[in-house]
Tab-separated table of C-alpha atoms in Angstrom:
chain	number	residue	atom	x	y	z
A	100	MET	CA	-0.027	-0.185	-0.114
A	101	SER	CA	1.702	3.273	-1.117
A	102	GLN	CA	2.002	5.917	1.370
A	103	ALA	CA	-0.230	9.126	1.470
A	104	ARG	CA	1.671	12.043	-0.080
A	105	VAL	CA	3.263	14.448	1.917
A	106	THR	CA	1.675	18.157	1.816
A	107	SER	CA	2.294	21.897	2.655
A	108	ILE	CA	0.059	21.365	5.577
A	109	ASP	CA	2.001	18.566	6.844
A	110	VAL	CA	5.103	20.831	6.701
A	111	ALA	CA	3.013	23.720	8.408
A	112	ARG	CA	1.935	21.649	11.092
A	113	LEU	CA	5.604	20.223	12.046
A	114	ALA	CA	7.231	23.434	11.401
A	115	GLY	CA	4.791	25.205	13.352
A	116	VAL	CA	3.929	27.914	10.855
A	117	SER	CA	1.248	28.402	8.717
A	118	GLN	CA	0.597	26.937	5.095
A	119	ALA	CA	0.786	30.137	3.822
A	120	ALA	CA	4.361	30.704	5.300
A	121	VAL	CA	5.445	27.184	3.577
A	122	SER	CA	4.154	28.807	0.060
A	123	ARG	CA	6.063	32.009	0.491
A	124	VAL	CA	9.142	30.035	1.243
A	125	PHE	CA	8.952	27.593	-1.848
A	126	THR	CA	7.720	30.444	-4.144
A	127	PRO	CA	10.751	32.249	-5.993
A	128	GLY	CA	10.870	36.000	-5.069
A	129	ALA	CA	8.639	35.558	-2.323
A	130	SER	CA	9.904	36.955	1.184
A	131	ALA	CA	9.958	34.986	4.511
A	132	SER	CA	11.926	35.578	7.676
A	133	ALA	CA	15.537	33.532	7.747
A	134	GLN	CA	14.044	31.727	10.694
A	135	THR	CA	10.820	30.662	8.775
A	136	VAL	CA	12.746	29.560	5.840
A	137	GLU	CA	15.151	27.564	8.222
A	138	LYS	CA	12.249	25.830	9.933
A	139	VAL	CA	10.111	24.872	6.672
A	140	ARG	CA	13.021	23.585	5.121
A	141	ARG	CA	14.106	21.253	7.892
A	142	ALA	CA	10.802	20.024	8.386
A	143	ALA	CA	10.081	19.484	4.574
A	144	GLU	CA	13.562	17.748	4.182
A	145	GLN	CA	12.377	15.289	7.286
A	146	LEU	CA	8.867	14.485	5.689
A	147	GLY	CA	10.371	14.180	2.384
A	148	TYR	CA	8.374	17.156	0.875
A	149	ARG	CA	8.462	18.410	-2.858
A	150	PRO	CA	6.510	21.803	-3.574
A	151	ASN	CA	3.919	20.793	-6.313
A	152	ARG	CA	4.843	22.967	-9.080
A	153	LEU	CA	2.030	22.338	-11.276
A	154	ALA	CA	-0.574	22.922	-8.636
A	155	ARG	CA	1.214	26.148	-7.513
A	156	SER	CA	0.828	27.459	-11.533
A	157	LEU	CA	-2.792	26.715	-11.659
A	158	ASN	CA	-3.381	28.731	-8.499
A	159	THR	CA	-1.251	31.611	-9.536
A	160	GLY	CA	-1.434	31.305	-13.579
A	161	ARG	CA	2.106	31.377	-13.777
A	162	SER	CA	4.288	28.137	-14.893
A	163	GLY	CA	7.572	29.405	-13.962
A	164	MET	CA	9.036	28.243	-17.288
A	165	VAL	CA	10.128	30.210	-19.896
A	166	GLY	CA	9.907	28.592	-23.477
A	167	LEU	CA	13.214	29.095	-25.802
A	168	ALA	CA	12.946	28.297	-29.485
A	169	ILE	CA	16.168	27.686	-30.863
A	170	GLY	CA	17.338	27.152	-34.471
A	171	TYR	CA	20.128	24.554	-33.945
A	172	LEU	CA	22.780	23.252	-31.756
A	173	GLU	CA	25.404	21.855	-34.343
A	174	ASN	CA	26.722	25.584	-34.440
A	175	GLN	CA	28.725	25.570	-30.776
A	176	PHE	CA	28.072	29.150	-30.069
A	177	TYR	CA	24.260	27.936	-29.108
A	178	PRO	CA	24.912	25.387	-26.546
A	179	LEU	CA	26.975	28.191	-24.861
A	180	VAL	CA	24.000	30.764	-25.225
A	181	LEU	CA	21.592	27.885	-23.559
A	182	GLN	CA	23.894	27.214	-20.742
A	183	HIS	CA	23.919	30.995	-19.834
A	184	LEU	CA	20.343	31.338	-20.302
A	185	SER	CA	19.478	28.343	-18.123
A	186	GLN	CA	21.671	29.492	-15.443
A	187	ALA	CA	20.664	32.973	-15.430
A	188	LEU	CA	16.921	32.261	-15.197
A	189	GLN	CA	17.533	29.414	-12.755
A	190	ALA	CA	19.064	32.240	-10.593
A	191	ARG	CA	15.829	34.111	-10.586
A	192	GLY	CA	13.573	30.942	-9.953
A	193	TYR	CA	12.834	30.172	-13.535
A	194	HIS	CA	13.268	27.017	-15.942
A	195	ILE	CA	13.759	26.704	-19.635
A	196	LEU	CA	11.419	24.789	-21.752
A	197	VAL	CA	13.624	24.026	-24.932
A	198	PHE	CA	12.260	23.472	-28.315
A	199	MET	CA	14.192	22.934	-31.803
A	200	THR	CA	13.022	24.659	-34.674
A	201	GLY	CA	14.877	22.712	-37.011
A	202	GLY	CA	17.850	24.864	-38.449
A	203	PRO	CA	18.687	28.550	-38.859
A	204	ASP	CA	16.429	29.335	-41.785
A	205	GLU	CA	13.280	27.210	-40.555
A	206	ASN	CA	10.019	28.875	-40.399
A	207	ALA	CA	9.679	28.797	-36.473
A	208	ASP	CA	5.586	29.720	-36.458
A	209	ALA	CA	4.607	26.036	-35.392
A	210	VAL	CA	6.967	25.304	-32.946
A	211	ILE	CA	6.115	28.767	-31.077
A	212	GLU	CA	2.806	28.035	-31.291
A	213	GLU	CA	3.287	24.763	-29.556
A	214	ILE	CA	5.727	26.433	-26.923
A	215	LEU	CA	2.729	29.001	-26.272
A	216	ASP	CA	0.355	25.946	-25.742
A	217	TYR	CA	2.315	25.204	-22.466
A	218	GLN	CA	1.427	28.188	-20.795
A	219	VAL	CA	4.812	29.836	-20.568
A	220	ASP	CA	5.592	32.866	-18.820
A	221	GLY	CA	7.557	34.302	-21.560
A	222	LEU	CA	9.132	33.185	-24.830
A	223	ILE	CA	12.890	33.800	-26.110
A	224	ALA	CA	13.580	33.102	-29.740
A	225	ALA	CA	17.463	32.516	-30.245
A	226	SER	CA	18.143	33.200	-33.855
A	227	VAL	CA	14.644	32.021	-35.239
A	228	GLY	CA	12.422	34.613	-36.618
A	229	LEU	CA	8.689	35.442	-35.637
A	230	SER	CA	5.616	36.283	-37.844
A	231	SER	CA	3.852	39.582	-36.881
A	232	GLN	CA	0.990	36.867	-36.572
A	233	LEU	CA	2.642	35.013	-33.820
A	234	ALA	CA	3.837	38.035	-32.394
A	235	ARG	CA	0.143	39.272	-31.935
A	236	ARG	CA	-0.858	36.081	-30.558
A	237	ALA	CA	1.646	36.233	-27.823
A	238	ARG	CA	0.471	39.710	-27.054
A	239	MET	CA	-3.131	38.465	-26.666
A	240	ALA	CA	-2.018	35.491	-24.024
A	241	ASP	CA	0.003	38.189	-22.306
A	242	VAL	CA	3.382	36.140	-22.813
A	243	PRO	CA	6.661	38.902	-23.562
A	244	VAL	CA	8.585	37.431	-26.222
A	245	VAL	CA	12.350	38.551	-26.782
A	246	LEU	CA	14.587	37.883	-29.696
A	247	LEU	CA	17.878	36.958	-28.943
A	248	ASN	CA	20.698	37.388	-31.534
A	249	ARG	CA	18.292	38.230	-34.135
A	250	GLY	CA	16.210	41.505	-34.711
A	251	GLN	CA	13.094	42.522	-36.120
A	252	ASP	CA	12.782	45.311	-38.719
A	253	ASP	CA	8.924	45.921	-37.378
A	254	GLY	CA	9.886	46.436	-33.575
A	255	ALA	CA	6.884	44.703	-32.465
A	256	VAL	CA	8.810	42.590	-29.739
A	257	SER	CA	12.137	43.090	-27.951
A	258	SER	CA	15.458	42.137	-29.090
A	259	VAL	CA	18.735	41.717	-27.797
A	260	THR	CA	21.688	41.619	-30.443
A	261	SER	CA	25.551	42.017	-31.053
A	262	ASP	CA	26.325	45.030	-32.791
A	263	ASN	CA	27.025	43.214	-35.992
A	264	ARG	CA	27.195	46.261	-38.324
A	265	ALA	CA	29.878	47.647	-36.305
A	266	GLY	CA	31.560	44.026	-36.149
A	267	GLY	CA	31.364	43.933	-39.978
A	268	ARG	CA	33.043	47.364	-40.441
A	269	GLU	CA	35.696	46.384	-37.908
A	270	VAL	CA	36.672	43.137	-39.541
A	271	ALA	CA	36.957	45.080	-43.077
A	272	ASP	CA	39.530	47.760	-41.254
A	273	PHE	CA	41.867	44.722	-39.711
A	274	LEU	CA	41.945	43.041	-43.469
A	275	VAL	CA	42.590	46.247	-45.118
A	276	ALA	CA	45.151	47.263	-42.661
A	277	GLY	CA	46.784	44.032	-43.066
A	278	GLY	CA	47.563	44.266	-46.869
A	279	HIS	CA	44.700	42.604	-48.185
A	280	ARG	CA	43.025	43.905	-51.429
A	281	ARG	CA	41.100	40.849	-52.796
A	282	ILE	CA	38.806	40.300	-50.020
A	283	ALA	CA	35.842	37.746	-50.190
A	284	TYR	CA	32.740	37.214	-48.354
A	285	ILE	CA	30.657	34.392	-46.942
A	286	ALA	CA	27.206	35.049	-46.262
A	287	GLY	CA	25.027	33.336	-43.929
A	288	TRP	CA	21.342	32.867	-44.398
A	289	GLU	CA	20.149	35.865	-46.422
A	290	ALA	CA	16.928	36.626	-44.504
A	291	ALA	CA	18.618	36.933	-41.196
A	292	SER	CA	19.392	40.061	-39.392
A	293	THR	CA	22.727	39.160	-38.216
A	294	GLN	CA	23.655	38.226	-41.781
A	295	ARG	CA	22.216	41.545	-43.381
A	296	ASP	CA	23.998	43.566	-40.609
A	297	ARG	CA	27.150	41.872	-40.554
A	298	GLU	CA	27.366	42.170	-44.459
A	299	LEU	CA	26.259	45.830	-44.535
A	300	GLY	CA	28.905	46.971	-41.948
A	301	PHE	CA	31.690	44.940	-43.860
A	302	ARG	CA	30.879	46.629	-47.422
A	303	GLU	CA	30.832	49.943	-45.526
A	304	GLY	CA	34.226	49.267	-44.177
A	305	LEU	CA	35.518	48.423	-47.557
A	306	ALA	CA	34.203	51.340	-48.794
A	307	ALA	CA	35.648	53.979	-46.573
A	308	HIS	CA	38.896	52.316	-47.645
A	309	GLY	CA	38.098	52.752	-51.523
A	310	LEU	CA	37.268	49.046	-52.070
A	311	GLU	CA	34.577	46.489	-52.863
A	312	LEU	CA	33.963	43.200	-52.395
A	313	TRP	CA	36.381	40.821	-54.625
A	314	ALA	CA	33.833	37.952	-54.396
A	315	ARG	CA	30.966	36.587	-52.689
A	316	ALA	CA	29.244	33.390	-51.892
A	317	CYS	CA	26.446	32.289	-49.388
A	318	GLY	CA	26.800	29.606	-46.957
A	319	GLU	CA	23.667	29.457	-45.435
A	320	PHE	CA	24.858	29.276	-42.227
A	321	GLU	CA	25.179	25.930	-42.922
A	322	ARG	CA	28.564	23.254	-42.656
A	323	ALA	CA	27.958	21.503	-45.800
A	324	THR	CA	26.704	24.906	-47.881
A	325	ALA	CA	29.812	26.910	-46.564
A	326	ILE	CA	32.220	24.007	-47.858
A	327	GLU	CA	30.636	24.609	-51.193
A	328	ALA	CA	31.148	28.085	-51.080
A	329	ALA	CA	34.941	27.908	-50.269
A	330	ARG	CA	35.233	25.272	-53.185
A	331	ALA	CA	33.974	27.926	-55.510
A	332	LEU	CA	35.527	30.827	-54.174
A	333	PHE	CA	38.973	29.301	-53.812
A	334	SER	CA	39.084	27.483	-56.783
A	335	ALA	CA	39.195	30.243	-59.358
A	336	ASP	CA	42.389	30.865	-61.362
A	337	GLU	CA	42.708	34.603	-59.140
A	338	ARG	CA	41.333	33.834	-56.033
A	339	PRO	CA	41.006	36.120	-52.893
A	340	ASP	CA	43.671	36.761	-50.490
A	341	ALA	CA	41.188	37.087	-47.246
A	342	VAL	CA	37.712	35.868	-46.754
A	343	PHE	CA	35.306	37.112	-43.789
A	344	VAL	CA	33.152	34.140	-43.087
A	345	ALA	CA	29.805	35.257	-41.649
A	346	ASN	CA	30.008	32.840	-38.438
A	347	ASP	CA	32.445	30.772	-37.180
A	348	HIS	CA	30.427	27.745	-37.773
A	349	MET	CA	31.150	28.111	-41.597
A	350	ALA	CA	34.526	29.550	-40.988
A	351	LEU	CA	36.154	26.465	-39.374
A	352	PRO	CA	35.125	23.986	-42.457
A	353	VAL	CA	35.991	26.915	-44.949
A	354	MET	CA	39.546	26.673	-43.441
A	355	ASP	CA	39.596	23.038	-43.228
A	356	VAL	CA	38.617	23.316	-47.446
A	357	ILE	CA	41.353	26.162	-48.011
A	358	ARG	CA	44.278	23.821	-46.277
A	359	HIS	CA	43.521	20.285	-46.961
A	360	GLU	CA	41.685	20.296	-50.272
A	361	LEU	CA	43.333	23.201	-51.676
A	362	GLY	CA	46.678	22.970	-50.566
A	363	LEU	CA	46.724	27.002	-49.161
A	364	ARG	CA	48.373	28.329	-46.418
A	365	ILE	CA	46.530	30.154	-43.770
A	366	PRO	CA	47.271	33.149	-43.246
A	367	GLU	CA	50.386	33.213	-45.564
A	368	ASP	CA	48.069	32.623	-48.654
A	369	VAL	CA	44.917	33.595	-47.330
A	370	SER	CA	43.496	35.197	-44.177
A	371	VAL	CA	40.119	33.938	-42.686
A	372	VAL	CA	38.070	35.737	-40.146
A	373	GLY	CA	34.877	34.903	-38.641
A	374	TYR	CA	32.170	35.606	-36.272
A	375	ASP	CA	31.028	34.511	-32.845
A	376	ASP	CA	34.162	33.495	-31.250
A	377	ALA	CA	32.613	29.810	-30.585
A	378	PRO	CA	34.749	27.533	-28.659
A	379	PRO	CA	36.610	25.735	-31.366
A	380	ALA	CA	37.669	29.154	-32.660
A	381	ALA	CA	40.524	29.183	-30.073
A	382	TRP	CA	41.595	25.443	-30.746
A	383	PRO	CA	45.217	25.184	-31.960
A	384	ALA	CA	43.985	23.442	-34.859
A	385	TYR	CA	42.129	26.712	-35.890
A	386	GLU	CA	43.090	29.679	-34.196
A	387	LEU	CA	40.367	31.602	-35.865
A	388	THR	CA	40.532	35.438	-35.726
A	389	THR	CA	36.794	36.107	-34.965
A	390	VAL	CA	34.498	38.935	-33.710
A	391	ARG	CA	33.359	37.761	-30.262
A	392	GLN	CA	29.925	37.917	-29.539
A	393	LYS	CA	29.682	38.862	-25.685
A	394	ILE	CA	27.412	35.946	-24.352
A	395	PRO	CA	26.690	36.732	-20.806
A	396	GLU	CA	26.160	40.333	-21.230
A	397	MET	CA	23.765	39.323	-24.213
A	398	VAL	CA	21.865	36.969	-21.739
A	399	GLU	CA	21.822	39.214	-18.742
A	400	ALA	CA	20.146	42.013	-21.114
A	401	CYS	CA	17.589	39.209	-22.709
A	402	VAL	CA	16.775	37.795	-18.936
A	403	GLU	CA	16.185	41.324	-17.449
A	404	SER	CA	13.892	42.245	-20.693
A	405	ILE	CA	12.099	38.985	-20.592
A	406	LEU	CA	11.146	39.396	-16.781
A	407	GLU	CA	10.340	43.106	-17.292
A	408	GLY	CA	7.753	41.702	-19.475
A	409	ILE	CA	6.516	38.942	-17.105
A	410	ALA	CA	6.025	41.596	-14.715
A	411	GLY	CA	3.960	43.740	-17.414
A	412	ARG	CA	6.847	46.685	-16.805
A	413	ALA	CA	8.049	46.317	-20.496
A	414	THR	CA	7.653	47.762	-23.647
A	415	PRO	CA	9.349	46.382	-26.920
A	416	SER	CA	13.005	47.631	-26.915
A	417	ARG	CA	16.113	47.069	-28.943
A	418	GLN	CA	19.381	46.562	-27.220
A	419	ILE	CA	22.613	46.150	-29.030
A	420	ILE	CA	25.753	45.065	-27.435
A	421	ARG	CA	29.168	45.556	-28.902
A	422	GLY	CA	31.347	42.743	-29.488
A	423	SER	CA	35.187	42.588	-29.884
A	424	LEU	CA	38.006	41.201	-32.610
A	425	ILE	CA	39.640	38.375	-31.230
A	426	VAL	CA	43.086	38.235	-33.092
A	427	ARG	CA	44.337	34.974	-33.476
A	428	GLY	CA	46.423	33.033	-36.259
A	429	SER	CA	44.084	32.816	-39.250
A	430	ALA	CA	44.837	36.389	-40.236
A	431	ARG	CA	47.730	38.437	-41.461
A	432	LEU	CA	48.718	40.930	-38.989
A	433	PRO	CA	48.603	44.693	-39.685
A	434	GLU	CA	52.009	45.977	-40.084
A	435	ASP	CA	51.672	48.057	-36.654
A	436	ARG	CA	51.160	44.967	-34.629
A	437	ARG	CA	53.525	42.982	-36.473
A	438	GLN	CA	56.256	44.922	-35.266
A	439	GLY	CA	54.745	45.003	-31.653
């Protein structure tokens, strides 16, 4: 015969406090004295009590869950984002419900519809788009939405991004200062705001030095497509002497093609620069020069925005966080850095 389930009433009786006090102790953000917390937690441990979060969500109308729609985890930038998001939200009493959308260029509407059906308190969309119809549905359901690492032109929802345009300009300045003139670009998914802004800044930076793109190919933010793009660019009779790749996930296989298929040296024959500073970029096999997206700062801004929305105090905002160029061995250094 199974033992009866321990309830908050049992804990309150043993601790000598009210049932409301027990509820406050186990409710994130609620206040209780240190003495009450100690008594309640001691009684709960003795009885083997665990709070019923589902029952509490029915009473409060809050699930304590934040939905996360994410495009893909193959790009090692995103497991880091997921780790930081989970830790930051847990520290504030929330947990993540993760849904995969199938890829960086997939339509996320169906997945986001499903997330909203789970009665999440908020929704974060990491590098996936959100249609205006879904944005309206989220507003009607009183579910705040924040886009992370993706912007939206209509400004209907909040977003947190790196300063992709400034990052692209900085890469152009760096490559030109290194003496490069035949500079190519491998784009990501054309519809992504991150791709558009990185390329726009890069072209602006080249134009400031009187240059245009030498060549361009599209890698769609996908490994296999980036490999084909690299083969096309560097098999030509007159090849680029440098290439900016729209993210590290593509830049690493591009480097493999350049060195191991085509027999070119990096950076002696070709300089390669990426974007994100995903963990493999620092591996000795790659030593990839790249623009670092500041994940902790971006995640903190995203979490603060979603919590403000849950509290009903937020209006749609756009936060842009400046990244930094991390110089490693995959790109030729400008003269002043070589002398240093």
